[in-house]
Amino acid sequence: MAKQKAASRTAAQPAVKKKWSGHKAAAKSSARKTVKSKARDAPAAKAKPATKARPKQRIAISHHREEDFKADGLRAYAKYRDLGIADATHGLAQAHVIRLQGPCNPAEVSKLHYHDVEFQMVYVLKGWVKTYMEGQGETLMKEGSAWTQPPRIKHLIMDYSDDVELLEVILPAEFKTVELAS
């Protein structure tokens, strides 16, 4: 019986070698060579410019502490808990938990504006918020809802619950907010 197994292995080996050599032949197809030669002949003007390397990011760990909510952010009617992302990413991104202070005062809150950002995402951790976004209209976001706001989209907060908490992630960490005439 040992002789049969040895014979089977010997018979299987050429099949493996044949399959492998076929793989090498496919990798060296003439179509692939044509593509490579075209890429090498491309003018130097179309070469992609080298991008500046970003500093190495650090780990950011943030544990919930009530004393970390500060009234020192963009909105006077909100408290912010910075999650340390801006420092850890050297300004690549910012993330914070926002508590909008109730009750909502539409005269203070409902101001049409946009942010000069590359990316903005909001997730409702608790409560609800009613927003208006250009091209989307009015939307009620509840606990568990998330949305992105494209760069420079005009938007406003219309109303919110007294207990609303939002997680907001923005790129880059430093950005300009422009208020618009209603």
C-alpha positions as a LaTeX table, in Angstrom:
\begin{tabular}{lrrr}
\hline
Residue & $x$ (\AA) & $y$ (\AA) & $z$ (\AA) \\
\hline
Met1 & 0.00 & 0.00 & 0.00 \\
Ala2 & 2.93 & 2.34 & 0.67 \\
Lys3 & 4.04 & 1.81 & $-2.91$ \\
Gln4 & 0.62 & 2.93 & $-4.20$ \\
Lys5 & 0.78 & 6.22 & $-2.27$ \\
Ala6 & 4.26 & 6.89 & $-3.56$ \\
Ala7 & 3.09 & 6.21 & $-7.09$ \\
Ser8 & 0.13 & 8.56 & $-6.66$ \\
Arg9 & 2.36 & 11.36 & $-5.41$ \\
Thr10 & 4.74 & 10.90 & $-8.30$ \\
Ala11 & 1.84 & 11.01 & $-10.74$ \\
Ala12 & 0.47 & 14.17 & $-9.12$ \\
Gln13 & 3.75 & 16.08 & $-9.18$ \\
Pro14 & 3.92 & 16.63 & $-12.96$ \\
Ala15 & 0.37 & 18.01 & $-12.88$ \\
Val16 & 1.38 & 20.55 & $-10.26$ \\
Lys17 & 4.49 & 21.53 & $-12.20$ \\
Lys18 & 2.47 & 21.81 & $-15.42$ \\
Lys19 & $-0.11$ & 24.03 & $-13.70$ \\
Trp20 & 2.63 & 26.24 & $-12.24$ \\
Ser21 & 4.45 & 26.63 & $-15.55$ \\
Gly22 & 1.16 & 27.58 & $-17.19$ \\
His23 & 0.73 & 30.28 & $-14.56$ \\
Lys24 & 4.15 & 31.73 & $-15.42$ \\
Ala25 & 3.31 & 31.76 & $-19.08$ \\
Ala26 & 0.08 & 33.67 & $-18.43$ \\
Ala27 & 1.93 & 36.27 & $-16.37$ \\
Lys28 & 4.22 & 37.01 & $-19.32$ \\
Ser29 & 1.50 & 37.60 & $-21.89$ \\
Ser30 & 2.22 & 40.02 & $-24.71$ \\
Ala31 & $-0.83$ & 42.13 & $-23.77$ \\
Arg32 & 0.72 & 42.88 & $-20.41$ \\
Lys33 & 4.01 & 43.89 & $-22.01$ \\
Thr34 & 2.17 & 46.36 & $-24.24$ \\
Val35 & 0.53 & 48.01 & $-21.25$ \\
Lys36 & 3.87 & 48.31 & $-19.45$ \\
Ser37 & 5.61 & 49.86 & $-22.43$ \\
Lys38 & 2.86 & 52.45 & $-22.84$ \\
Ala39 & 3.21 & 53.45 & $-19.20$ \\
Arg40 & 6.98 & 53.88 & $-19.56$ \\
Asp41 & 6.53 & 56.07 & $-22.66$ \\
Ala42 & 4.16 & 58.49 & $-20.87$ \\
Pro43 & 5.44 & 62.08 & $-20.81$ \\
Ala44 & 7.08 & 63.22 & $-17.60$ \\
Ala45 & 4.63 & 66.16 & $-17.32$ \\
Lys46 & 1.82 & 63.74 & $-16.45$ \\
Ala47 & 3.77 & 62.18 & $-13.58$ \\
Lys48 & 1.99 & 62.51 & $-10.25$ \\
Pro49 & 3.69 & 65.05 & $-7.97$ \\
Ala50 & 5.12 & 63.69 & $-4.74$ \\
Thr51 & 2.86 & 64.34 & $-1.76$ \\
Lys52 & 4.28 & 65.58 & 1.51 \\
Ala53 & 4.41 & 62.84 & 4.11 \\
Arg54 & 2.14 & 63.40 & 7.10 \\
Pro55 & 3.58 & 63.13 & 10.60 \\
Lys56 & 3.04 & 59.77 & 12.27 \\
Gln57 & $-0.34$ & 59.56 & 14.00 \\
Arg58 & $-0.66$ & 58.69 & 17.66 \\
Ile59 & $-3.23$ & 56.66 & 19.53 \\
Ala60 & $-6.05$ & 58.76 & 21.02 \\
Ile61 & $-8.03$ & 57.34 & 23.92 \\
Ser62 & $-10.86$ & 59.30 & 25.48 \\
His63 & $-13.01$ & 58.07 & 28.36 \\
His64 & $-16.30$ & 59.74 & 29.27 \\
Arg65 & $-15.98$ & 62.36 & 32.00 \\
Glu66 & $-18.66$ & 64.99 & 32.61 \\
Glu67 & $-16.04$ & 67.67 & 33.30 \\
Asp68 & $-14.68$ & 67.28 & 29.75 \\
Phe69 & $-17.78$ & 68.93 & 28.21 \\
Lys70 & $-16.80$ & 72.57 & 27.58 \\
Ala71 & $-18.73$ & 75.57 & 26.23 \\
Asp72 & $-15.76$ & 76.68 & 24.11 \\
Gly73 & $-16.72$ & 75.45 & 20.64 \\
Leu74 & $-18.30$ & 76.75 & 17.47 \\
Arg75 & $-21.84$ & 77.06 & 18.83 \\
Ala76 & $-22.68$ & 79.13 & 21.94 \\
Tyr77 & $-25.69$ & 76.87 & 22.63 \\
Ala78 & $-23.55$ & 73.69 & 22.79 \\
Lys79 & $-21.01$ & 71.93 & 24.98 \\
Tyr80 & $-18.22$ & 69.94 & 23.36 \\
Arg81 & $-16.16$ & 66.97 & 24.52 \\
Asp82 & $-13.00$ & 66.80 & 22.44 \\
Leu83 & $-11.92$ & 63.21 & 21.74 \\
Gly84 & $-8.24$ & 64.04 & 21.14 \\
Ile85 & $-8.30$ & 63.15 & 17.44 \\
Ala86 & $-6.99$ & 66.51 & 16.19 \\
Asp87 & $-3.84$ & 66.28 & 18.31 \\
Ala88 & $-3.30$ & 62.59 & 17.56 \\
Thr89 & $-3.64$ & 63.12 & 13.78 \\
His90 & $-1.72$ & 66.43 & 13.64 \\
Gly91 & $-4.82$ & 68.23 & 12.35 \\
Leu92 & $-5.94$ & 65.63 & 9.79 \\
Ala93 & $-9.30$ & 65.16 & 11.53 \\
Gln94 & $-11.36$ & 66.29 & 14.50 \\
Ala95 & $-13.94$ & 64.35 & 16.50 \\
His96 & $-16.06$ & 65.49 & 19.41 \\
Val97 & $-19.28$ & 64.75 & 21.22 \\
Ile98 & $-21.69$ & 67.69 & 21.13 \\
Arg99 & $-24.48$ & 68.35 & 23.63 \\
Leu100 & $-26.89$ & 70.96 & 22.32 \\
Gln101 & $-28.25$ & 72.85 & 25.31 \\
Gly102 & $-32.02$ & 72.88 & 25.62 \\
Pro103 & $-34.54$ & 74.10 & 25.20 \\
Cys104 & $-33.90$ & 74.90 & 21.56 \\
Asn105 & $-34.13$ & 78.59 & 20.65 \\
Pro106 & $-34.70$ & 78.76 & 16.85 \\
Ala107 & $-33.73$ & 82.46 & 16.76 \\
Glu108 & $-30.24$ & 81.50 & 17.98 \\
Val109 & $-29.90$ & 78.05 & 16.39 \\
Ser110 & $-31.51$ & 78.24 & 12.95 \\
Lys111 & $-28.87$ & 80.16 & 11.02 \\
Leu112 & $-28.03$ & 79.04 & 7.50 \\
His113 & $-24.30$ & 78.34 & 7.17 \\
Tyr114 & $-21.68$ & 76.05 & 5.68 \\
His115 & $-18.34$ & 74.66 & 6.74 \\
Asp116 & $-15.28$ & 74.76 & 4.49 \\
Val117 & $-14.36$ & 71.10 & 5.12 \\
Glu118 & $-13.34$ & 68.03 & 3.14 \\
Phe119 & $-15.56$ & 65.63 & 5.12 \\
Gln120 & $-18.19$ & 65.89 & 7.86 \\
Met121 & $-20.18$ & 63.10 & 9.48 \\
Val122 & $-22.63$ & 63.30 & 12.37 \\
Tyr123 & $-24.07$ & 60.42 & 14.42 \\
Val124 & $-26.92$ & 60.87 & 16.92 \\
Leu125 & $-25.90$ & 59.22 & 20.19 \\
Lys126 & $-28.96$ & 60.31 & 22.17 \\
Gly127 & $-32.18$ & 62.29 & 21.59 \\
Trp128 & $-33.09$ & 63.81 & 18.22 \\
Val129 & $-32.25$ & 66.77 & 15.99 \\
Lys130 & $-34.18$ & 68.24 & 13.07 \\
Thr131 & $-31.94$ & 69.61 & 10.31 \\
Tyr132 & $-32.25$ & 71.32 & 6.96 \\
Met133 & $-29.66$ & 70.58 & 4.26 \\
Glu134 & $-29.61$ & 72.14 & 0.81 \\
Gly135 & $-30.84$ & 69.58 & $-1.72$ \\
Gln136 & $-32.15$ & 67.29 & 1.04 \\
Gly137 & $-34.69$ & 69.47 & 2.83 \\
Glu138 & $-35.83$ & 68.91 & 6.40 \\
Thr139 & $-34.82$ & 65.66 & 8.07 \\
Leu140 & $-35.49$ & 64.36 & 11.57 \\
Met141 & $-32.46$ & 62.47 & 12.88 \\
Lys142 & $-33.05$ & 60.21 & 15.89 \\
Glu143 & $-30.81$ & 58.17 & 18.18 \\
Gly144 & $-28.80$ & 55.87 & 15.91 \\
Ser145 & $-29.18$ & 58.09 & 12.80 \\
Ala146 & $-26.07$ & 59.23 & 10.94 \\
Trp147 & $-25.44$ & 61.56 & 8.03 \\
Thr148 & $-22.67$ & 63.10 & 6.02 \\
Gln149 & $-22.61$ & 66.67 & 4.85 \\
Pro150 & $-20.75$ & 67.26 & 1.59 \\
Pro151 & $-18.16$ & 70.05 & 1.61 \\
Arg152 & $-19.68$ & 73.55 & 1.75 \\
Ile153 & $-23.31$ & 72.32 & 1.81 \\
Lys154 & $-25.68$ & 74.95 & 3.20 \\
His155 & $-27.46$ & 73.67 & 6.28 \\
Leu156 & $-28.98$ & 74.58 & 9.64 \\
Ile157 & $-30.38$ & 73.04 & 12.80 \\
Met158 & $-34.11$ & 73.63 & 13.11 \\
Asp159 & $-34.91$ & 71.99 & 16.45 \\
Tyr160 & $-33.59$ & 69.39 & 18.88 \\
Ser161 & $-34.49$ & 67.50 & 22.04 \\
Asp162 & $-33.23$ & 68.77 & 25.40 \\
Asp163 & $-31.06$ & 65.63 & 25.79 \\
Val164 & $-29.48$ & 65.45 & 22.32 \\
Glu165 & $-25.88$ & 64.25 & 22.00 \\
Leu166 & $-24.08$ & 64.05 & 18.66 \\
Leu167 & $-20.77$ & 62.56 & 17.57 \\
Glu168 & $-19.21$ & 64.73 & 14.87 \\
Val169 & $-16.14$ & 63.83 & 12.76 \\
Ile170 & $-14.63$ & 66.51 & 10.49 \\
Leu171 & $-11.65$ & 66.70 & 8.13 \\
Pro172 & $-9.52$ & 68.75 & 8.51 \\
Ala173 & $-9.50$ & 69.65 & 12.20 \\
Glu174 & $-9.23$ & 73.39 & 11.51 \\
Phe175 & $-11.87$ & 74.82 & 9.16 \\
Lys176 & $-13.84$ & 77.95 & 8.43 \\
Thr177 & $-17.61$ & 78.33 & 9.06 \\
Val178 & $-19.48$ & 80.87 & 6.94 \\
Glu179 & $-22.87$ & 82.21 & 8.10 \\
Leu180 & $-25.25$ & 83.16 & 5.27 \\
Ala181 & $-28.07$ & 85.68 & 5.17 \\
Ser182 & $-31.41$ & 83.90 & 5.59 \\
\hline
\end{tabular}
